[in-house]
């Protein structure tokens, strides 16, 4: 019994300290609280696709009629690296582009930068290779 009397105060002290530690422990809130901090996770930037690399060979011919001049240019693009972007060619002179014909062209448009005009061609094929385009220009004869 004397041994029990010596251990009893130690057991009481350990139990009381354990209960006191439990009372001061943080408790999760039961109601929504205002957020003071937030964590934002952003995805990494996607790598940029390479620009298209190409060479151009152009041949041109003209038909001169009484009321108009019809010019036809054959543009042979040799695409060595397929990438994002379009095939772009500056259009000089007063003639308007009347037609762009090719089986290997998905779409085309005219882009203006101030006084300059550019023929923008998007090829239909997905791989590098040859794209041949026939472009017709019409203007009034002087």
C-alpha positions as a Markdown table, in Angstrom:
| # | Residue | x | y | z |
|---|---|---|---|---|
| 1 | Unk | 0.0 | 0.0 | 0.0 |
| 2 | Unk | 2.9 | 2.3 | 0.7 |
| 3 | Unk | 4.2 | 1.8 | -2.8 |
| 4 | Unk | 0.8 | 2.7 | -4.2 |
| 5 | Unk | 0.7 | 5.9 | -2.1 |
| 6 | Unk | 4.0 | 7.0 | -3.7 |
| 7 | Unk | 2.8 | 6.3 | -7.3 |
| 8 | Unk | -0.6 | 7.7 | -6.9 |
| 9 | Unk | 0.4 | 11.4 | -6.9 |
| 10 | Unk | 2.5 | 10.9 | -10.0 |
| 11 | Unk | -0.5 | 9.3 | -11.8 |
| 12 | Unk | -2.7 | 12.2 | -10.8 |
| 13 | Unk | -0.2 | 14.7 | -12.0 |
| 14 | Unk | 0.2 | 12.9 | -15.4 |
| 15 | Unk | -3.6 | 12.7 | -15.9 |
| 16 | Unk | -4.2 | 16.3 | -15.0 |
| 17 | Unk | -1.5 | 17.5 | -17.4 |
| 18 | Unk | -2.9 | 15.4 | -20.1 |
| 19 | Unk | -6.4 | 16.8 | -19.6 |
| 20 | Unk | -5.0 | 20.4 | -19.5 |
| 21 | Unk | -3.2 | 19.8 | -22.8 |
| 22 | Unk | -6.4 | 18.6 | -24.4 |
| 23 | Unk | -8.3 | 21.7 | -23.3 |
| 24 | Unk | -5.9 | 24.1 | -25.1 |
| 25 | Unk | -5.8 | 22.2 | -28.4 |
| 26 | Unk | -7.2 | 24.0 | -31.5 |
| 27 | Unk | -10.6 | 22.9 | -32.6 |
| 28 | Unk | -11.9 | 23.2 | -36.2 |
| 29 | Unk | -14.6 | 25.8 | -36.6 |
| 30 | Unk | -18.1 | 24.6 | -37.0 |
| 31 | Unk | -19.3 | 27.6 | -38.9 |
| 32 | Unk | -17.8 | 29.2 | -42.1 |
| 33 | Unk | -15.2 | 31.8 | -41.3 |
| 34 | Unk | -13.7 | 34.6 | -43.5 |
| 35 | Unk | -10.6 | 33.5 | -45.4 |
| 36 | Unk | -7.6 | 35.6 | -44.7 |
| 37 | Unk | -5.1 | 33.6 | -46.8 |
| 38 | Unk | -5.4 | 31.7 | -50.0 |
| 39 | Unk | -3.2 | 29.4 | -52.1 |
| 40 | Unk | -3.2 | 29.8 | -55.9 |
| 41 | Unk | -1.9 | 27.0 | -58.0 |
| 42 | Unk | -1.0 | 28.0 | -61.5 |
| 43 | Unk | -0.2 | 25.6 | -64.3 |
| 44 | Unk | 3.2 | 25.9 | -66.0 |
| 45 | Unk | 3.3 | 27.8 | -69.3 |
| 46 | Unk | 2.9 | 25.7 | -72.3 |
| 47 | Unk | 5.9 | 25.6 | -74.5 |
| 48 | Unk | 5.5 | 27.7 | -77.6 |
| 49 | Unk | 5.2 | 25.9 | -80.9 |
| 50 | Unk | 7.9 | 26.6 | -83.4 |
| 51 | Unk | 7.2 | 29.1 | -86.2 |
| 52 | Unk | 6.8 | 27.7 | -89.7 |
| 53 | Unk | 10.0 | 27.9 | -91.8 |
| 54 | Unk | 9.6 | 28.0 | -95.5 |
| 55 | Unk | 11.1 | 29.0 | -98.8 |
| 56 | Unk | 9.2 | 30.6 | -101.7 |
| 57 | Unk | 9.6 | 30.4 | -105.4 |
| 58 | Unk | 7.3 | 32.6 | -107.5 |
| 59 | Unk | 6.6 | 32.8 | -111.2 |
| 60 | Unk | 4.2 | 35.3 | -112.7 |
| 61 | Unk | 2.5 | 36.0 | -116.0 |
| 62 | Unk | 0.1 | 38.8 | -117.2 |
| 63 | Unk | -2.7 | 39.0 | -119.7 |
| 64 | Unk | -3.4 | 42.5 | -120.9 |
| 65 | Unk | -7.0 | 43.0 | -122.1 |
| 66 | Unk | -8.8 | 46.2 | -123.2 |
| 67 | Unk | -10.5 | 46.9 | -119.9 |
| 68 | Unk | -8.4 | 45.0 | -117.4 |
| 69 | Unk | -5.0 | 43.5 | -116.6 |
| 70 | Unk | -5.1 | 39.9 | -115.2 |
| 71 | Unk | -1.9 | 38.8 | -113.5 |
| 72 | Unk | -1.4 | 35.2 | -112.3 |
| 73 | Unk | 1.3 | 34.2 | -109.9 |
| 74 | Unk | 2.2 | 30.7 | -109.0 |
| 75 | Unk | 3.7 | 30.5 | -105.5 |
| 76 | Unk | 5.6 | 27.3 | -104.6 |
| 77 | Unk | 6.2 | 27.1 | -100.9 |
| 78 | Unk | 8.8 | 24.6 | -99.7 |
| 79 | Unk | 7.9 | 24.1 | -96.0 |
| 80 | Unk | 10.9 | 22.7 | -94.1 |
| 81 | Unk | 9.5 | 23.0 | -90.6 |
| 82 | Unk | 5.8 | 22.8 | -89.9 |
| 83 | Unk | 4.7 | 25.0 | -87.0 |
| 84 | Unk | 2.2 | 27.6 | -85.9 |
| 85 | Unk | 1.4 | 30.5 | -88.2 |
| 86 | Unk | 0.7 | 31.1 | -91.8 |
| 87 | Unk | 2.4 | 31.5 | -95.1 |
| 88 | Unk | 2.6 | 35.2 | -95.6 |
| 89 | Unk | 3.5 | 37.1 | -98.8 |
| 90 | Unk | 3.4 | 40.9 | -99.3 |
| 91 | Unk | 1.2 | 42.0 | -102.2 |
| 92 | Unk | 2.4 | 45.0 | -104.0 |
| 93 | Unk | 0.7 | 47.1 | -106.7 |
| 94 | Unk | -2.8 | 48.3 | -107.2 |
| 95 | Unk | -4.4 | 45.0 | -108.2 |
| 96 | Unk | -6.9 | 43.2 | -106.0 |
| 97 | Unk | -6.6 | 39.5 | -105.3 |
| 98 | Unk | -9.4 | 37.9 | -107.2 |
| 99 | Unk | -8.8 | 34.2 | -106.6 |
| 100 | Unk | -6.5 | 31.8 | -104.7 |
| 101 | Unk | -6.7 | 28.3 | -106.0 |
| 102 | Unk | -5.0 | 25.1 | -104.6 |
| 103 | Unk | -6.0 | 21.8 | -103.2 |
| 104 | Unk | -3.4 | 22.2 | -100.4 |
| 105 | Unk | -4.8 | 25.5 | -99.0 |
| 106 | Unk | -7.2 | 25.4 | -96.1 |
| 107 | Unk | -8.0 | 29.1 | -96.1 |
| 108 | Unk | -6.6 | 32.5 | -97.2 |
| 109 | Unk | -7.1 | 36.2 | -96.4 |
| 110 | Unk | -5.7 | 39.6 | -97.0 |
| 111 | Unk | -4.1 | 41.4 | -94.0 |
| 112 | Unk | -3.4 | 45.1 | -94.0 |
| 113 | Unk | -0.7 | 46.9 | -92.1 |
| 114 | Unk | -1.1 | 50.6 | -92.9 |
| 115 | Unk | -0.5 | 50.9 | -96.7 |
| 116 | Unk | 1.0 | 47.4 | -97.0 |
| 117 | Unk | -1.1 | 44.3 | -97.9 |
| 118 | Unk | -0.2 | 40.7 | -97.1 |
| 119 | Unk | -1.7 | 37.5 | -98.5 |
| 120 | Unk | -2.0 | 35.0 | -95.6 |
| 121 | Unk | -2.3 | 31.4 | -96.5 |
| 122 | Unk | -3.1 | 28.5 | -94.1 |
| 123 | Unk | -2.0 | 25.2 | -95.7 |
| 124 | Unk | -4.3 | 22.2 | -95.4 |
| 125 | Unk | -1.7 | 19.6 | -94.9 |
| 126 | Unk | -0.2 | 19.0 | -91.4 |
| 127 | Unk | 3.3 | 17.9 | -92.4 |
| 128 | Unk | 6.2 | 19.8 | -93.9 |
| 129 | Unk | 6.4 | 19.6 | -97.7 |
| 130 | Unk | 5.4 | 21.5 | -100.9 |
| 131 | Unk | 2.4 | 23.8 | -101.2 |
| 132 | Unk | 1.7 | 25.2 | -104.6 |
| 133 | Unk | -0.8 | 28.1 | -105.0 |
| 134 | Unk | -2.1 | 30.0 | -108.0 |
| 135 | Unk | -3.0 | 33.6 | -107.2 |
| 136 | Unk | -5.0 | 35.8 | -109.6 |
| 137 | Unk | -4.9 | 39.6 | -109.5 |
| 138 | Unk | -7.2 | 41.9 | -111.5 |
| 139 | Unk | -6.9 | 45.7 | -112.1 |
| 140 | Unk | -8.2 | 48.2 | -114.5 |
| 141 | Unk | -6.2 | 48.9 | -117.6 |
| 142 | Unk | -4.8 | 52.4 | -117.9 |
